[in-house]
Short mmCIF file of C-alpha atoms and ligand atoms in Angstrom, two decimals:
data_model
loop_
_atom_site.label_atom_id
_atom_site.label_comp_id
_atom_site.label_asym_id
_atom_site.label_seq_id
_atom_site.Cartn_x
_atom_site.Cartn_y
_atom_site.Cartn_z
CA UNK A 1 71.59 -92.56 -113.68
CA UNK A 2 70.59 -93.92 -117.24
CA UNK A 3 68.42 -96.54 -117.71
CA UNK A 4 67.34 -99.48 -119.84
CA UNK A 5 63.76 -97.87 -120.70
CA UNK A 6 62.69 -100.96 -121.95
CA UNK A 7 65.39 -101.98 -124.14
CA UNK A 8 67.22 -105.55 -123.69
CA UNK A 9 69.95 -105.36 -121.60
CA UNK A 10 73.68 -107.03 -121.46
CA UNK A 11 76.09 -106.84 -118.52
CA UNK A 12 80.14 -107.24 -119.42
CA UNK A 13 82.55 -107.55 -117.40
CA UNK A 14 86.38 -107.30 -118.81
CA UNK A 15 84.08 -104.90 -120.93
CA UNK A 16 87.55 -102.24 -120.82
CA UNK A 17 89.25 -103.57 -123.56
CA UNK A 18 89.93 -106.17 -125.80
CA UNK A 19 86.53 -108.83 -126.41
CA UNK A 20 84.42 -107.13 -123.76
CA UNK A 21 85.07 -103.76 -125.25
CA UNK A 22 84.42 -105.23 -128.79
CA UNK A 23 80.43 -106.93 -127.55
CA UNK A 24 80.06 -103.80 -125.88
CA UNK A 25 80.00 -101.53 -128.85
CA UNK A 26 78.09 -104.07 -131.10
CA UNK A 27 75.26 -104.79 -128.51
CA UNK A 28 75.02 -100.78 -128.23
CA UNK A 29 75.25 -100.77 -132.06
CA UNK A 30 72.33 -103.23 -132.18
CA UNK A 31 70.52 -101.06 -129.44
CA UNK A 32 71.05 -102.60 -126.55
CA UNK A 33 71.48 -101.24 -123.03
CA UNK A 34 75.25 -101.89 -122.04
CA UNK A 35 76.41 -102.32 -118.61
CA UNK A 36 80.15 -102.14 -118.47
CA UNK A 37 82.45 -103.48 -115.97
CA UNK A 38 85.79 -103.55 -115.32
CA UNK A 39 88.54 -102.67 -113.03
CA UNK A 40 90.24 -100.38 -115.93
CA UNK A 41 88.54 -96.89 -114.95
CA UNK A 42 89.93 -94.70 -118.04
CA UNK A 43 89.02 -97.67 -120.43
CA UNK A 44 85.28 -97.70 -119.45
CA UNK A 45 85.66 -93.80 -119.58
CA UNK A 46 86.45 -94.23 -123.37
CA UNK A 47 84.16 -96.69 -124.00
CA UNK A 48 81.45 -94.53 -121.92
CA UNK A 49 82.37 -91.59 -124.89
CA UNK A 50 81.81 -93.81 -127.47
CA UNK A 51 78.79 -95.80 -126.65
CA UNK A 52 76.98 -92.84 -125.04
CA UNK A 53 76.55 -92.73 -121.12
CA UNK A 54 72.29 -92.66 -122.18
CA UNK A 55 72.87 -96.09 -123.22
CA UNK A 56 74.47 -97.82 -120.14
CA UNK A 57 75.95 -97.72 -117.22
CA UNK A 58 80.15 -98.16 -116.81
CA UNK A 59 81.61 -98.37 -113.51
CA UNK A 60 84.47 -100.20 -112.10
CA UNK A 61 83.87 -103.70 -110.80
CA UNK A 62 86.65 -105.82 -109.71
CA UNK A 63 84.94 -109.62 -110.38
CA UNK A 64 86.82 -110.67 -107.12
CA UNK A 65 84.69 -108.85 -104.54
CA UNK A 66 81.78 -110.21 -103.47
CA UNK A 67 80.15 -107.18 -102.30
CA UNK A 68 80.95 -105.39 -105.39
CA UNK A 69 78.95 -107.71 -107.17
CA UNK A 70 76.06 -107.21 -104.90
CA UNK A 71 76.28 -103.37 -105.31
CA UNK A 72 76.96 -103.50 -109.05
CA UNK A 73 74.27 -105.77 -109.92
CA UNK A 74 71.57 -103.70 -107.45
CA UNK A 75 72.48 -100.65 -108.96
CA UNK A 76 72.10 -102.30 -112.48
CA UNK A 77 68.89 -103.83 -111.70
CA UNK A 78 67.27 -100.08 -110.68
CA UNK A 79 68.36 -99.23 -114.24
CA UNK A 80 66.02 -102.46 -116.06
CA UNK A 81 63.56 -102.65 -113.65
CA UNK A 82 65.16 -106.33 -112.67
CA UNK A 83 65.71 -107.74 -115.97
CA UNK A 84 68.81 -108.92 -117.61
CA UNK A 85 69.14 -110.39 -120.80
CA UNK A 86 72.59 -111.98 -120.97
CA UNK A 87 75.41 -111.74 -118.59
CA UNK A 88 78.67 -111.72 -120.23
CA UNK A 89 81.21 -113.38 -117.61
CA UNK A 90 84.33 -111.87 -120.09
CA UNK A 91 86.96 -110.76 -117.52
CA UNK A 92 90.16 -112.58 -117.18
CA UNK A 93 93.95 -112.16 -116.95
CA UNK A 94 96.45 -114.20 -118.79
CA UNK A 95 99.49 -115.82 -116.78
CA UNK A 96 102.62 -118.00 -118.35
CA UNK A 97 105.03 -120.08 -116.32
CA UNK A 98 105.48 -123.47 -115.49
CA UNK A 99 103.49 -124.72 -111.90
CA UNK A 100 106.21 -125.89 -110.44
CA UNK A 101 108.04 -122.37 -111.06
CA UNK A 102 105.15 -119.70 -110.29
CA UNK A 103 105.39 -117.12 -107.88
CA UNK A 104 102.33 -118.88 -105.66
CA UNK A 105 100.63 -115.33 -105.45
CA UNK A 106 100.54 -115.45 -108.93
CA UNK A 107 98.73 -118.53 -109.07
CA UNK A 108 95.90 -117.70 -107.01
CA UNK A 109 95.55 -114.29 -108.29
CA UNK A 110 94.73 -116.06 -111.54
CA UNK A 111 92.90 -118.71 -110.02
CA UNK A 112 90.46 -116.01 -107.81
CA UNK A 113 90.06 -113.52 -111.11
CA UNK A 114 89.26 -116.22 -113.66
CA UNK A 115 86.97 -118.67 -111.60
CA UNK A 116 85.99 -117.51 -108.22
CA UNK A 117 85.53 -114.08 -110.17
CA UNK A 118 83.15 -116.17 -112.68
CA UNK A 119 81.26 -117.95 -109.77
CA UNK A 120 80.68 -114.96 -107.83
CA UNK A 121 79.05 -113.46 -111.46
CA UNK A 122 76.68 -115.94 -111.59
CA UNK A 123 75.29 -115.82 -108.26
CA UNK A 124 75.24 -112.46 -108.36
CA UNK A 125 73.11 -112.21 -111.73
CA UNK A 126 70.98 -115.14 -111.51
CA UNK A 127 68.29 -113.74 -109.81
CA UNK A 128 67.87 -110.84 -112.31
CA UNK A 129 68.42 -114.03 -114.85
CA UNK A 130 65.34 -115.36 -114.12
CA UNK A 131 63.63 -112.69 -114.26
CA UNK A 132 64.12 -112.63 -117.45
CA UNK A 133 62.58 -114.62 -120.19
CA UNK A 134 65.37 -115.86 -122.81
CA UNK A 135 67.73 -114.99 -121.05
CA UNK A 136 71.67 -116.50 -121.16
CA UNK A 137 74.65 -116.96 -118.83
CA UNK A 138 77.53 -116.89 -121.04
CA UNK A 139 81.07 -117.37 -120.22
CA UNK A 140 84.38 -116.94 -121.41
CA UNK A 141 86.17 -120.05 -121.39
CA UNK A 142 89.49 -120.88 -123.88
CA UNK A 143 90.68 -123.27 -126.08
CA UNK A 144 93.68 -123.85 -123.57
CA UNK A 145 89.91 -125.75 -122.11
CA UNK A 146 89.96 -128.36 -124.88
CA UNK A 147 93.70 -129.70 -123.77
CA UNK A 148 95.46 -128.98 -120.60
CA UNK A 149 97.85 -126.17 -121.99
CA UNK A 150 101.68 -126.54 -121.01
CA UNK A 151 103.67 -123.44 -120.42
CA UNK A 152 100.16 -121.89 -119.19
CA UNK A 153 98.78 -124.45 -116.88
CA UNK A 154 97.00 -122.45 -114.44
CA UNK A 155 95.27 -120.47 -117.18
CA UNK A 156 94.21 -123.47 -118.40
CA UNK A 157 93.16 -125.36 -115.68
CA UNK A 158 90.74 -122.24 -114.94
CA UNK A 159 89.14 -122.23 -118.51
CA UNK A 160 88.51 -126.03 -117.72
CA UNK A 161 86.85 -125.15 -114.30
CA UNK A 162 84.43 -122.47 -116.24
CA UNK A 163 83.74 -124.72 -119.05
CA UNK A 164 82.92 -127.22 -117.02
CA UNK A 165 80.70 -125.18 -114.62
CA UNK A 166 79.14 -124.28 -118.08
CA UNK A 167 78.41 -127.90 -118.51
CA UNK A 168 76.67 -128.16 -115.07
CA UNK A 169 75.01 -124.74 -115.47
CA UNK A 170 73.46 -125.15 -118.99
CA UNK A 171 71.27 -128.52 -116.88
CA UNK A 172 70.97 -126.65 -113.42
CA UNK A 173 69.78 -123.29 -114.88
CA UNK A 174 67.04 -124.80 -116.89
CA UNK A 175 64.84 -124.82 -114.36
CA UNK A 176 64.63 -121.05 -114.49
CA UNK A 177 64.15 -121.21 -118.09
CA UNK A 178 67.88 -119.61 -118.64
CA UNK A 179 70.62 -120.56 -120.90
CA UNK A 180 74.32 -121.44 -120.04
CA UNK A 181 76.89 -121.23 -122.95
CA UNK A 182 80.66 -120.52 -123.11
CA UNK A 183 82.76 -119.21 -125.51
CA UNK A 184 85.86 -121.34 -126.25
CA UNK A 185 88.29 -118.84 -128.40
CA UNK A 186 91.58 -119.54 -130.10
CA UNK A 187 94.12 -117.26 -130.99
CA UNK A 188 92.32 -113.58 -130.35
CA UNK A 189 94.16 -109.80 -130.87
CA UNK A 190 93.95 -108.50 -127.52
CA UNK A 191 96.48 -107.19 -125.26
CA UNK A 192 95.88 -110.41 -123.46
CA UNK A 193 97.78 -112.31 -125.97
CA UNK A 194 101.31 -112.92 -125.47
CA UNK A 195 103.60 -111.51 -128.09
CA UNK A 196 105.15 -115.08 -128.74
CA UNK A 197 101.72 -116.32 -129.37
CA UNK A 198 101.20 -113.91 -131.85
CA UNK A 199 104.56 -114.22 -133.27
CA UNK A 200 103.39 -117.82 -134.20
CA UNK A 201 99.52 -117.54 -135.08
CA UNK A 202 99.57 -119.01 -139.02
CA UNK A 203 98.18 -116.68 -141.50
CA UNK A 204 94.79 -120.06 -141.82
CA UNK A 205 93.36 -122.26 -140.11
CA UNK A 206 91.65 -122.91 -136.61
CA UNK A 207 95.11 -121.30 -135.06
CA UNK A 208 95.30 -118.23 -136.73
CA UNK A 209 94.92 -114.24 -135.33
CA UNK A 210 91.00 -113.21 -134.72
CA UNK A 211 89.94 -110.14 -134.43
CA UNK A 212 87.80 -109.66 -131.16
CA UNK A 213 84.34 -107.81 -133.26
CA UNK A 214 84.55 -111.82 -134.58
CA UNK A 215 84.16 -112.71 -131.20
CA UNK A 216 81.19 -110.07 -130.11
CA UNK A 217 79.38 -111.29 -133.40
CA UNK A 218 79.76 -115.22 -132.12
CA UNK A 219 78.47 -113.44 -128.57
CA UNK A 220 75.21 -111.98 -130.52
CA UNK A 221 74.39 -115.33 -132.50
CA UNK A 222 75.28 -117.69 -128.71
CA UNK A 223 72.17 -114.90 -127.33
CA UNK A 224 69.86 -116.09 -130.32
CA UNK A 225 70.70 -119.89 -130.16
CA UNK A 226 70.65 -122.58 -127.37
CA UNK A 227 74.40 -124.08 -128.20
CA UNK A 228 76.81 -125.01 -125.40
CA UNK A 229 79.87 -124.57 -126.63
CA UNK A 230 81.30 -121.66 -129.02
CA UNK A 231 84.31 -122.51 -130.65
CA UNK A 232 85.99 -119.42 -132.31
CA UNK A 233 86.83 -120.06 -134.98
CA UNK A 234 84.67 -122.88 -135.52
CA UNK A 235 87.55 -125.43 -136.97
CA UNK A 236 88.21 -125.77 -133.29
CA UNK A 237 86.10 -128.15 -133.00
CA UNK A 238 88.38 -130.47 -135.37
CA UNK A 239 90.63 -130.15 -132.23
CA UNK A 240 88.57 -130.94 -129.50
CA UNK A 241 87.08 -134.29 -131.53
CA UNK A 242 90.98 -135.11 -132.23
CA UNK A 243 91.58 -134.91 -128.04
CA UNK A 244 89.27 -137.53 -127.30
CA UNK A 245 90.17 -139.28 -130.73
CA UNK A 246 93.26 -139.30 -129.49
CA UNK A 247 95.31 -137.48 -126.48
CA UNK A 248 98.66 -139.17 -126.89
CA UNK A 249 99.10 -137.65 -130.38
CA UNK A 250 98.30 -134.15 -128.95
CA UNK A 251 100.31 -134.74 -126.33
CA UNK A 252 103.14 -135.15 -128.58
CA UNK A 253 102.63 -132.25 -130.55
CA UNK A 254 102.38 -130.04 -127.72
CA UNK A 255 105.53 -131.33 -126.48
CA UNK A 256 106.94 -129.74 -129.35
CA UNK A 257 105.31 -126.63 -129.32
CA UNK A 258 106.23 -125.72 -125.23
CA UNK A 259 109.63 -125.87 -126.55
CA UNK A 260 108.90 -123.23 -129.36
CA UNK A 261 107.81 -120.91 -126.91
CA UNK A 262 110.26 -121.53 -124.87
CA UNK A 263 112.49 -120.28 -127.49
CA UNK A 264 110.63 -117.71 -128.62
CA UNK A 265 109.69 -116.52 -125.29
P1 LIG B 1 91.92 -108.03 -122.40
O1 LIG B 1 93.12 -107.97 -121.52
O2 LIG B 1 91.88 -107.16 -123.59
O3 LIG B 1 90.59 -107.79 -121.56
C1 LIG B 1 90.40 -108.33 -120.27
C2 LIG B 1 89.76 -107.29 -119.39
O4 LIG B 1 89.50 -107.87 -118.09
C3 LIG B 1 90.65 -106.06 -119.15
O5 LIG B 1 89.95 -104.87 -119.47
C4 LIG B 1 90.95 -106.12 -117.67
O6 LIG B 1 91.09 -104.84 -117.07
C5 LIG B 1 89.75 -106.86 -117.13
N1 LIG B 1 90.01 -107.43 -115.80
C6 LIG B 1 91.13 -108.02 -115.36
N2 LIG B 1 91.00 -108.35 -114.05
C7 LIG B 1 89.76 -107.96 -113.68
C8 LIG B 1 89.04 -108.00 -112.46
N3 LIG B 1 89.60 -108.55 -111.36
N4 LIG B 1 87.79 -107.53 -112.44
C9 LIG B 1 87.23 -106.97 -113.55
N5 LIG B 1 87.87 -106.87 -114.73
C10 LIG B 1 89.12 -107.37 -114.79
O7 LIG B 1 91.81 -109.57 -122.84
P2 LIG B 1 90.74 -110.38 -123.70
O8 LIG B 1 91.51 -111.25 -124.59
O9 LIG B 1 89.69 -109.52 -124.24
O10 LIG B 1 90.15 -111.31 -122.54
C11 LIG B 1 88.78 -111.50 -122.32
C12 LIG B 1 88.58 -112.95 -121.91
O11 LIG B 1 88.93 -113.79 -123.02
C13 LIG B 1 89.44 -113.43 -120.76
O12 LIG B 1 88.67 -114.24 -119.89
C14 LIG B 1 90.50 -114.27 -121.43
O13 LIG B 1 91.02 -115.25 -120.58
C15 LIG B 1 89.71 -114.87 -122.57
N6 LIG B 1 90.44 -115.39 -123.71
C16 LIG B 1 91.28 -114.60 -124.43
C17 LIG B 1 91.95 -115.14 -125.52
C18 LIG B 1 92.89 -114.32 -126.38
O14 LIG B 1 93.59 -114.89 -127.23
N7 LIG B 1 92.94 -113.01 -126.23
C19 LIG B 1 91.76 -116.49 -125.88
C20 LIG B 1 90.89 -117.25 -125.13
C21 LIG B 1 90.23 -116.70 -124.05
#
């Protein structure tokens, strides 16, 4: 088994493909031990070729299971002598379809992957956390968090359950001298993006296609600053202060957008 041999150390999960697979490389770029998780076997595989398997560990974790958290994180611990410099709660599964409509499997396999799954992280890594001095909790949250998203409710009602256990975790955590943060992305090119979303994404402006190495560099500045929220890209923000401005307006808008992708979906 590798191990961290003194060098700061980042655990991923979602870390097969898409923004997890992007912070991976760059944190291994920037010399960084990289633990990788995932359920995706043959995309940690890949990533294992490319990062070097000296330089972390990759092994399939599905964020669900308690007791692979326990084992993951153990095993992970042995490799950096307890320490853990930020834990990157990435992994999550998009989902479409209106509540009243979804299959109701399909609702709590969404609701289990992207916020029990994110629960279960934390408990899991807070004791090697606090071992740590500096260290962060960082989580991947959505924009779909700023205003309840129609067409992907469910999705977006989970991104407002991890944001908001951001919130409660950036005050609670303190005590242990660790950081809670989320990230809070827009439009990103992953294959978790449906294709009528990127049909639409504008060439500018806060809605517009990111590439997910823009989202591993906002991960590398969250682990240097003490910020809540990361809003990728940044104009995002405009949004959020024009919800609480003023949620009938958006509401309005959005009306008018489900039915665009309605049509184009
Ligand atoms: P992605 O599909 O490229 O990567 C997600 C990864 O999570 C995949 O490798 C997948 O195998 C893994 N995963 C799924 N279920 C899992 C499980 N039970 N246990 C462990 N791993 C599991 O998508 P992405 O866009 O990189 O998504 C990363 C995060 O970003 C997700 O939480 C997603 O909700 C969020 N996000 C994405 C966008 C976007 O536009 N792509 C926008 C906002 C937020």
């Amino acid at each position: 088994m590798s191990t961290a041999a003194g060098r700061k150390s980042i655990f991923i999960t979602g870390a097969a493909s898409g923004m997890g697979r992007s912070t991976a490389l760059l944190f291994a770029e920037k010399g960084w031990f990289v633990g990788a998780y995932d359920v995706n076997r043959s995309g940690l595989d890949t990533l294992r070729d490319e990062i070097g398997s000296g330089n972390g560990m990759f092994e399939v974790l599905d964020v669900t299971d308690s007791t692979a958290w326990t084992t993951a994180i153990d095993l992970f611990a042995i490799a950096t002598g307890g320490k853990l410099d930020l834990l990157f709660n990435n992994a999550g599964i998009g989902n479409s379809g209106l509540l009243d409509e979804q299959a109701w499997d399909d609702v709590m396999r969404i609701v289990n992957i992207n916020f029990i799954g994110v629960m279960l992280g934390v408990r899991a890594g807070v004791p090697l956390l606090k071992n740590t001095p500096g260290s962060l909790c960082l989580i991947t949250s959505s924009s779909s968090a700023i205003f309840g998203t129609a067409g992907i409710p469910v999705y977006s009602a989970t991104k407002h359950a991890v944001r908001g256990l951001t919130e409660a975790l950036s005050i609670e955590l303190k005590r242990y001298g660790v950081r809670a943060a989320d990230l809070l992305p827009g439009l990103i090119d992953t294959p978790l993006l449906s294709d009528g979303l990127r049909q639409m994404a504008p060439a500018e402006g806060m809605w517009r296609l990111v590439k997910p190495r823009e989202v591993a560099e906002t991960v590398w500045e969250a682990y240097g600053a003490d910020r809540v929220h990361w809003y990728i890209p940044e104009e995002l923000r405009d949004f959020h202060l024009q919800v609480v401005a003023e949620p009938e307006v958006v509401r309005e808008e959005r009306t008018a957008l489900l039915a665009a992708m309605t049509a184009v979906g």
